[in-house]
PDB file of C-alpha atoms in Angstrom:
ATOM      1  CA  MET A   1     -21.808  -6.506   1.569  1.00  0.00           C
ATOM      2  CA  SER A   2     -18.736  -7.275   3.656  1.00  0.00           C
ATOM      3  CA  ASN A   3     -18.971  -9.383   6.807  1.00  0.00           C
ATOM      4  CA  CYS A   4     -15.731  -8.132   8.310  1.00  0.00           C
ATOM      5  CA  LYS A   5     -15.351  -6.434  11.691  1.00  0.00           C
ATOM      6  CA  VAL A   6     -13.940  -2.908  11.753  1.00  0.00           C
ATOM      7  CA  GLU A   7     -12.167  -1.467  14.787  1.00  0.00           C
ATOM      8  CA  THR A   8     -10.873   2.086  15.136  1.00  0.00           C
ATOM      9  CA  CYS A   9      -7.857   3.307  17.070  1.00  0.00           C
ATOM     10  CA  THR A  10      -5.265   6.069  17.179  1.00  0.00           C
ATOM     11  CA  VAL A  11      -1.610   5.486  16.347  1.00  0.00           C
ATOM     12  CA  GLU A  12       1.034   7.999  17.432  1.00  0.00           C
ATOM     13  CA  THR A  13       4.080   8.685  15.262  1.00  0.00           C
ATOM     14  CA  SER A  14       7.646   9.319  16.411  1.00  0.00           C
ATOM     15  CA  ASP A  15       7.089  13.077  16.083  1.00  0.00           C
ATOM     16  CA  GLY A  16       3.819  13.114  18.039  1.00  0.00           C
ATOM     17  CA  VAL A  17       1.260  13.092  15.233  1.00  0.00           C
ATOM     18  CA  LYS A  18      -1.891  11.091  16.035  1.00  0.00           C
ATOM     19  CA  LEU A  19      -3.237   9.011  13.152  1.00  0.00           C
ATOM     20  CA  SER A  20      -6.840   7.881  12.794  1.00  0.00           C
ATOM     21  CA  THR A  21      -6.576   4.173  12.010  1.00  0.00           C
ATOM     22  CA  ARG A  22      -8.958   1.336  11.115  1.00  0.00           C
ATOM     23  CA  LEU A  23      -8.399  -2.382  11.479  1.00  0.00           C
ATOM     24  CA  PHE A  24     -10.457  -4.663   9.229  1.00  0.00           C
ATOM     25  CA  LYS A  25     -10.672  -8.118  10.791  1.00  0.00           C
ATOM     26  CA  PRO A  26     -12.043 -11.286   9.208  1.00  0.00           C
ATOM     27  CA  ARG A  27     -14.952 -13.017  10.933  1.00  0.00           C
ATOM     28  CA  GLU A  28     -12.915 -16.183  10.693  1.00  0.00           C
ATOM     29  CA  GLU A  29      -9.152 -16.046  10.378  1.00  0.00           C
ATOM     30  CA  ILE A  30      -8.310 -18.783   7.861  1.00  0.00           C
ATOM     31  CA  ASN A  31      -4.588 -18.810   8.532  1.00  0.00           C
ATOM     32  CA  LYS A  32      -3.064 -16.981  11.494  1.00  0.00           C
ATOM     33  CA  GLY A  33       0.249 -16.947   9.636  1.00  0.00           C
ATOM     34  CA  ASN A  34      -1.128 -14.667   6.918  1.00  0.00           C
ATOM     35  CA  PRO A  35       0.640 -11.320   6.536  1.00  0.00           C
ATOM     36  CA  VAL A  36      -1.191  -8.209   7.694  1.00  0.00           C
ATOM     37  CA  VAL A  37      -1.895  -5.833   4.802  1.00  0.00           C
ATOM     38  CA  VAL A  38      -1.188  -2.148   5.487  1.00  0.00           C
ATOM     39  CA  LEU A  39      -2.696   0.205   2.896  1.00  0.00           C
ATOM     40  CA  VAL A  40      -1.440   3.745   2.232  1.00  0.00           C
ATOM     41  CA  HIS A  41      -3.981   6.121   0.686  1.00  0.00           C
ATOM     42  CA  PRO A  42      -3.579   8.545  -2.287  1.00  0.00           C
ATOM     43  CA  TYR A  43      -2.243  12.101  -2.158  1.00  0.00           C
ATOM     44  CA  SER A  44      -3.519  13.932   0.913  1.00  0.00           C
ATOM     45  CA  VAL A  45      -3.280  17.346  -0.736  1.00  0.00           C
ATOM     46  CA  LEU A  46      -5.775  16.278  -3.430  1.00  0.00           C
ATOM     47  CA  GLY A  47      -8.268  14.748  -1.013  1.00  0.00           C
ATOM     48  CA  GLY A  48      -6.743  11.302  -0.533  1.00  0.00           C
ATOM     49  CA  CYS A  49      -7.967   9.506   2.592  1.00  0.00           C
ATOM     50  CA  GLN A  50      -8.289   6.034   4.080  1.00  0.00           C
ATOM     51  CA  GLY A  51     -11.949   5.864   3.019  1.00  0.00           C
ATOM     52  CA  LEU A  52     -10.786   5.353  -0.579  1.00  0.00           C
ATOM     53  CA  LEU A  53      -9.227   2.042   0.467  1.00  0.00           C
ATOM     54  CA  ARG A  54     -12.160   0.726   2.488  1.00  0.00           C
ATOM     55  CA  GLY A  55     -13.411  -1.533  -0.298  1.00  0.00           C
ATOM     56  CA  ILE A  56     -10.035  -3.217  -0.787  1.00  0.00           C
ATOM     57  CA  ALA A  57      -9.494  -3.599   2.972  1.00  0.00           C
ATOM     58  CA  ALA A  58     -12.949  -5.088   3.525  1.00  0.00           C
ATOM     59  CA  GLY A  59     -12.470  -7.477   0.619  1.00  0.00           C
ATOM     60  CA  LEU A  60      -9.167  -8.695   2.038  1.00  0.00           C
ATOM     61  CA  ALA A  61     -10.775  -9.221   5.449  1.00  0.00           C
ATOM     62  CA  ASP A  62     -13.552 -11.239   3.834  1.00  0.00           C
ATOM     63  CA  ARG A  63     -10.846 -13.522   2.455  1.00  0.00           C
ATOM     64  CA  GLY A  64      -9.233 -14.043   5.838  1.00  0.00           C
ATOM     65  CA  TYR A  65      -6.625 -11.286   5.965  1.00  0.00           C
ATOM     66  CA  LYS A  66      -6.286  -8.516   8.510  1.00  0.00           C
ATOM     67  CA  ALA A  67      -6.032  -5.162   6.739  1.00  0.00           C
ATOM     68  CA  VAL A  68      -5.167  -1.750   8.162  1.00  0.00           C
ATOM     69  CA  THR A  69      -5.960   1.669   6.717  1.00  0.00           C
ATOM     70  CA  PHE A  70      -5.159   5.067   8.214  1.00  0.00           C
ATOM     71  CA  ASP A  71      -5.437   8.766   7.479  1.00  0.00           C
ATOM     72  CA  MET A  72      -2.007  10.265   7.063  1.00  0.00           C
ATOM     73  CA  ARG A  73      -1.125  13.471   8.898  1.00  0.00           C
ATOM     74  CA  GLY A  74      -3.448  16.375   8.233  1.00  0.00           C
ATOM     75  CA  VAL A  75      -6.241  14.179   6.839  1.00  0.00           C
ATOM     76  CA  GLY A  76      -9.605  13.493   8.489  1.00  0.00           C
ATOM     77  CA  ARG A  77      -9.214  13.152  12.245  1.00  0.00           C
ATOM     78  CA  SER A  78      -5.442  12.757  12.103  1.00  0.00           C
ATOM     79  CA  THR A  79      -3.440  15.624  13.544  1.00  0.00           C
ATOM     80  CA  GLY A  80      -0.481  17.372  11.953  1.00  0.00           C
ATOM     81  CA  ARG A  81      -0.128  18.870   8.501  1.00  0.00           C
ATOM     82  CA  ALA A  82       0.176  17.143   5.144  1.00  0.00           C
ATOM     83  CA  SER A  83       3.422  17.689   3.213  1.00  0.00           C
ATOM     84  CA  LEU A  84       3.690  18.348  -0.520  1.00  0.00           C
ATOM     85  CA  THR A  85       6.363  15.725  -1.214  1.00  0.00           C
ATOM     86  CA  GLY A  86       5.243  12.969   1.154  1.00  0.00           C
ATOM     87  CA  PHE A  87       8.466  12.697   3.128  1.00  0.00           C
ATOM     88  CA  ALA A  88       6.898  13.559   6.487  1.00  0.00           C
ATOM     89  CA  GLU A  89       4.293  10.872   5.809  1.00  0.00           C
ATOM     90  CA  ILE A  90       6.941   8.138   5.749  1.00  0.00           C
ATOM     91  CA  LYS A  91       6.927   8.456   9.549  1.00  0.00           C
ATOM     92  CA  ASP A  92       3.178   7.726   9.454  1.00  0.00           C
ATOM     93  CA  VAL A  93       3.680   4.487   7.542  1.00  0.00           C
ATOM     94  CA  ILE A  94       6.464   3.355   9.870  1.00  0.00           C
ATOM     95  CA  ALA A  95       4.373   4.143  12.962  1.00  0.00           C
ATOM     96  CA  VAL A  96       1.361   2.173  11.713  1.00  0.00           C
ATOM     97  CA  CYS A  97       3.523  -0.817  10.767  1.00  0.00           C
ATOM     98  CA  LYS A  98       5.157  -0.711  14.189  1.00  0.00           C
ATOM     99  CA  TRP A  99       1.686  -0.637  15.792  1.00  0.00           C
ATOM    100  CA  VAL A 100       0.666  -3.648  13.701  1.00  0.00           C
ATOM    101  CA  CYS A 101       3.679  -5.618  14.879  1.00  0.00           C
ATOM    102  CA  GLU A 102       3.191  -4.725  18.526  1.00  0.00           C
ATOM    103  CA  ASN A 103      -0.600  -5.028  18.757  1.00  0.00           C
ATOM    104  CA  LEU A 104      -1.454  -7.740  16.239  1.00  0.00           C
ATOM    105  CA  SER A 105       1.571  -9.960  16.924  1.00  0.00           C
ATOM    106  CA  ALA A 106       2.429  -9.694  13.238  1.00  0.00           C
ATOM    107  CA  ASP A 107       5.865 -10.596  11.975  1.00  0.00           C
ATOM    108  CA  ARG A 108       5.000 -10.178   8.282  1.00  0.00           C
ATOM    109  CA  ILE A 109       3.438  -7.162   6.583  1.00  0.00           C
ATOM    110  CA  LEU A 110       2.426  -6.549   2.988  1.00  0.00           C
ATOM    111  CA  LEU A 111       2.711  -2.823   2.271  1.00  0.00           C
ATOM    112  CA  VAL A 112       0.335  -1.452  -0.369  1.00  0.00           C
ATOM    113  CA  GLY A 113       0.387   2.113  -1.684  1.00  0.00           C
ATOM    114  CA  SER A 114      -2.208   3.739  -3.933  1.00  0.00           C
ATOM    115  CA  SER A 115      -1.271   6.634  -6.246  1.00  0.00           C
ATOM    116  CA  ALA A 116       0.922   9.057  -4.224  1.00  0.00           C
ATOM    117  CA  GLY A 117       0.687   6.551  -1.377  1.00  0.00           C
ATOM    118  CA  ALA A 118       2.829   4.234  -3.503  1.00  0.00           C
ATOM    119  CA  PRO A 119       6.034   6.341  -3.385  1.00  0.00           C
ATOM    120  CA  ILE A 120       5.442   7.086   0.307  1.00  0.00           C
ATOM    121  CA  ALA A 121       5.024   3.385   1.090  1.00  0.00           C
ATOM    122  CA  GLY A 122       7.984   2.555  -1.145  1.00  0.00           C
ATOM    123  CA  SER A 123      10.248   4.836   0.853  1.00  0.00           C
ATOM    124  CA  ALA A 124       9.288   2.962   4.030  1.00  0.00           C
ATOM    125  CA  VAL A 125       9.748  -0.597   2.705  1.00  0.00           C
ATOM    126  CA  ASP A 126      13.319  -1.135   3.871  1.00  0.00           C
ATOM    127  CA  GLN A 127      12.836   0.826   7.087  1.00  0.00           C
ATOM    128  CA  ILE A 128      10.465  -1.862   8.386  1.00  0.00           C
ATOM    129  CA  GLU A 129      12.018  -5.274   8.849  1.00  0.00           C
ATOM    130  CA  GLN A 130       8.654  -7.050   8.946  1.00  0.00           C
ATOM    131  CA  VAL A 131       7.619  -5.854   5.472  1.00  0.00           C
ATOM    132  CA  VAL A 132       7.983  -8.876   3.182  1.00  0.00           C
ATOM    133  CA  GLY A 133       6.431  -7.460   0.019  1.00  0.00           C
ATOM    134  CA  TYR A 134       5.297  -4.253  -1.660  1.00  0.00           C
ATOM    135  CA  VAL A 135       2.375  -3.536  -3.993  1.00  0.00           C
ATOM    136  CA  SER A 136       1.925  -0.311  -5.954  1.00  0.00           C
ATOM    137  CA  LEU A 137      -1.437   0.751  -7.347  1.00  0.00           C
ATOM    138  CA  GLY A 138      -0.688   3.442  -9.937  1.00  0.00           C
ATOM    139  CA  TYR A 139       2.812   4.597  -8.949  1.00  0.00           C
ATOM    140  CA  PRO A 140       3.302   8.159 -10.329  1.00  0.00           C
ATOM    141  CA  PHE A 141       6.638   7.713 -12.143  1.00  0.00           C
ATOM    142  CA  GLY A 142       5.936  10.304 -14.852  1.00  0.00           C
ATOM    143  CA  MET A 143       7.940  13.471 -15.378  1.00  0.00           C
ATOM    144  CA  ILE A 144       5.469  15.945 -13.884  1.00  0.00           C
ATOM    145  CA  ALA A 145       4.675  13.752 -10.868  1.00  0.00           C
ATOM    146  CA  SER A 146       8.400  13.238 -10.352  1.00  0.00           C
ATOM    147  CA  ILE A 147       8.772  16.920  -9.485  1.00  0.00           C
ATOM    148  CA  LEU A 148       6.992  16.067  -6.216  1.00  0.00           C
ATOM    149  CA  PHE A 149       7.808  12.384  -5.741  1.00  0.00           C
ATOM    150  CA  GLY A 150      11.018  11.770  -7.707  1.00  0.00           C
ATOM    151  CA  ARG A 151      13.180  11.542  -4.591  1.00  0.00           C
ATOM    152  CA  HIS A 152      11.119   8.554  -3.424  1.00  0.00           C
ATOM    153  CA  HIS A 153      11.973   6.412  -6.464  1.00  0.00           C
ATOM    154  CA  LYS A 154      15.420   5.271  -5.376  1.00  0.00           C
ATOM    155  CA  ALA A 155      14.259   3.633  -2.140  1.00  0.00           C
ATOM    156  CA  VAL A 156      11.756   1.236  -3.659  1.00  0.00           C
ATOM    157  CA  LEU A 157      13.742   0.523  -6.835  1.00  0.00           C
ATOM    158  CA  GLN A 158      16.825  -0.448  -4.822  1.00  0.00           C
ATOM    159  CA  SER A 159      14.937  -2.565  -2.299  1.00  0.00           C
ATOM    160  CA  PRO A 160      15.602  -6.304  -2.637  1.00  0.00           C
ATOM    161  CA  LYS A 161      12.096  -7.109  -1.394  1.00  0.00           C
ATOM    162  CA  PRO A 162       9.475  -8.440  -3.861  1.00  0.00           C
ATOM    163  CA  LYS A 163       7.572  -5.701  -5.657  1.00  0.00           C
ATOM    164  CA  PHE A 164       4.378  -5.743  -7.713  1.00  0.00           C
ATOM    165  CA  PHE A 165       3.230  -2.769  -9.787  1.00  0.00           C
ATOM    166  CA  ILE A 166      -0.388  -2.500 -10.964  1.00  0.00           C
ATOM    167  CA  MET A 167      -1.250   0.274 -13.420  1.00  0.00           C
ATOM    168  CA  GLY A 168      -3.890   1.204 -15.982  1.00  0.00           C
ATOM    169  CA  THR A 169      -2.663   1.571 -19.557  1.00  0.00           C
ATOM    170  CA  LYS A 170      -4.366   4.987 -19.735  1.00  0.00           C
ATOM    171  CA  ASP A 171      -2.718   6.340 -16.569  1.00  0.00           C
ATOM    172  CA  GLY A 172      -2.288  10.070 -17.072  1.00  0.00           C
ATOM    173  CA  PHE A 173       0.682  10.373 -14.710  1.00  0.00           C
ATOM    174  CA  THR A 174       2.829   7.476 -15.941  1.00  0.00           C
ATOM    175  CA  SER A 175       2.959   5.896 -19.390  1.00  0.00           C
ATOM    176  CA  VAL A 176       3.472   2.167 -19.843  1.00  0.00           C
ATOM    177  CA  GLN A 177       6.905   2.883 -21.328  1.00  0.00           C
ATOM    178  CA  GLN A 178       7.889   5.101 -18.395  1.00  0.00           C
ATOM    179  CA  LEU A 179       6.910   2.289 -16.008  1.00  0.00           C
ATOM    180  CA  LYS A 180       8.994  -0.239 -17.958  1.00  0.00           C
ATOM    181  CA  ASN A 181      11.989   2.101 -18.106  1.00  0.00           C
ATOM    182  CA  LYS A 182      11.910   2.711 -14.353  1.00  0.00           C
ATOM    183  CA  LEU A 183      11.517  -0.942 -13.423  1.00  0.00           C
ATOM    184  CA  SER A 184      14.282  -2.108 -15.777  1.00  0.00           C
ATOM    185  CA  SER A 185      16.855  -1.133 -13.146  1.00  0.00           C
ATOM    186  CA  ALA A 186      14.903  -2.326 -10.098  1.00  0.00           C
ATOM    187  CA  ALA A 187      16.507  -4.782  -7.693  1.00  0.00           C
ATOM    188  CA  GLY A 188      14.926  -8.029  -6.540  1.00  0.00           C
ATOM    189  CA  ARG A 189      11.811  -9.687  -7.860  1.00  0.00           C
ATOM    190  CA  VAL A 190       9.574  -7.299  -9.816  1.00  0.00           C
ATOM    191  CA  GLU A 191       6.199  -8.089 -11.361  1.00  0.00           C
ATOM    192  CA  THR A 192       3.754  -5.862 -13.238  1.00  0.00           C
ATOM    193  CA  HIS A 193       0.075  -6.081 -14.107  1.00  0.00           C
ATOM    194  CA  LEU A 194      -1.441  -3.658 -16.626  1.00  0.00           C
ATOM    195  CA  ILE A 195      -5.193  -3.042 -16.712  1.00  0.00           C
ATOM    196  CA  GLU A 196      -6.175  -2.279 -20.279  1.00  0.00           C
ATOM    197  CA  GLY A 197      -7.893   1.041 -20.961  1.00  0.00           C
ATOM    198  CA  VAL A 198      -8.064   2.171 -17.329  1.00  0.00           C
ATOM    199  CA  SER A 199      -6.969   5.629 -16.151  1.00  0.00           C
ATOM    200  CA  HIS A 200      -5.205   6.631 -12.949  1.00  0.00           C
ATOM    201  CA  PHE A 201      -8.276   7.928 -11.145  1.00  0.00           C
ATOM    202  CA  GLN A 202     -10.497   5.097 -12.397  1.00  0.00           C
ATOM    203  CA  MET A 203      -8.252   2.674 -10.546  1.00  0.00           C
ATOM    204  CA  GLU A 204      -8.868   4.617  -7.334  1.00  0.00           C
ATOM    205  CA  GLY A 205     -12.626   4.188  -7.729  1.00  0.00           C
ATOM    206  CA  PRO A 206     -14.766   1.486  -6.120  1.00  0.00           C
ATOM    207  CA  ALA A 207     -15.421  -0.226  -9.469  1.00  0.00           C
ATOM    208  CA  TYR A 208     -11.886  -1.638  -9.356  1.00  0.00           C
ATOM    209  CA  ASP A 209     -11.686  -2.455  -5.639  1.00  0.00           C
ATOM    210  CA  ALA A 210     -12.329  -6.162  -6.156  1.00  0.00           C
ATOM    211  CA  GLN A 211      -9.671  -6.426  -8.853  1.00  0.00           C
ATOM    212  CA  MET A 212      -7.103  -4.634  -6.706  1.00  0.00           C
ATOM    213  CA  GLU A 213      -7.921  -6.701  -3.625  1.00  0.00           C
ATOM    214  CA  LEU A 214      -7.762 -10.003  -5.463  1.00  0.00           C
ATOM    215  CA  SER A 215      -4.566  -9.243  -7.337  1.00  0.00           C
ATOM    216  CA  TRP A 216      -1.766  -9.979  -4.865  1.00  0.00           C
ATOM    217  CA  PHE A 217      -0.810 -10.875  -1.316  1.00  0.00           C
ATOM    218  CA  ALA A 218       2.545 -11.509   0.312  1.00  0.00           C
ATOM    219  CA  TYR A 219       3.739 -14.437   2.353  1.00  0.00           C
ATOM    220  CA  CYS A 220       7.113 -15.468   3.675  1.00  0.00           C
ATOM    221  CA  VAL A 221       8.685 -18.932   3.826  1.00  0.00           C
ATOM    222  CA  PRO A 222      11.925 -19.718   5.687  1.00  0.00           C
ATOM    223  CA  SER A 223      14.226 -19.408   2.698  1.00  0.00           C
ATOM    224  CA  GLU A 224      12.632 -16.602   0.703  1.00  0.00           C
ATOM    225  CA  CYS A 225       9.871 -14.007   0.520  1.00  0.00           C
ATOM    226  CA  LYS A 226       7.361 -14.452  -2.278  1.00  0.00           C
ATOM    227  CA  ILE A 227       4.336 -12.685  -3.666  1.00  0.00           C
ATOM    228  CA  LYS A 228       1.585 -15.030  -4.784  1.00  0.00           C
ATOM    229  CA  LEU A 229      -1.249 -14.315  -7.203  1.00  0.00           C
ATOM    230  CA  LEU A 230      -4.849 -14.667  -6.105  1.00  0.00           C
ATOM    231  CA  SER A 231      -7.416 -15.468  -8.765  1.00  0.00           C
ATOM    232  CA  GLN A 232     -11.149 -14.913  -8.755  1.00  0.00           C
TER     233      GLN A 232
END
């Protein structure tokens, strides 16, 4: 059971939407220079919500990192209406990151997106100066998913910021080859981690929370931004 502290608040976006937000704080902050991790939940239209990321957020807090989850527009107690393509939700990500900078005195953020939250987060990466790294958990690059999220691809692939893509080899939305093809043209530092035999929705389940949480974190040094692997 996690020992972290959880605080709730409301974050307002530039277009007036109010987002239900949770801050997971460590009992003891090991290093105050650690980046704050902002997590973006799966597809709202299919029931995605911040509760799906609670396990990862709590695990990060237990290891000394502040983590923030939030319900995007139209989900849970957040106001507004969810969009089909996720473009309105980019404003949600930007607003939460801005809140993190202003209220947590954070100058470095690691942006993590799960499933459809990955393209949404990816589109916000270069719109937030304080984001120093990006992690995708099951980015839907496949042909069918691209009907909805294809216009998000360019933003994250062209970003010079470090990027890490985690995916199960049995992901039903993106094949391993499709992931490799997409990332072959990506700018900047790109890393991948494939989880053998795991499907897209399995990765969203609590059984894999610990593996997701322990996989990667971002930190920034004066000359470069890096992503560093955590091991169990």
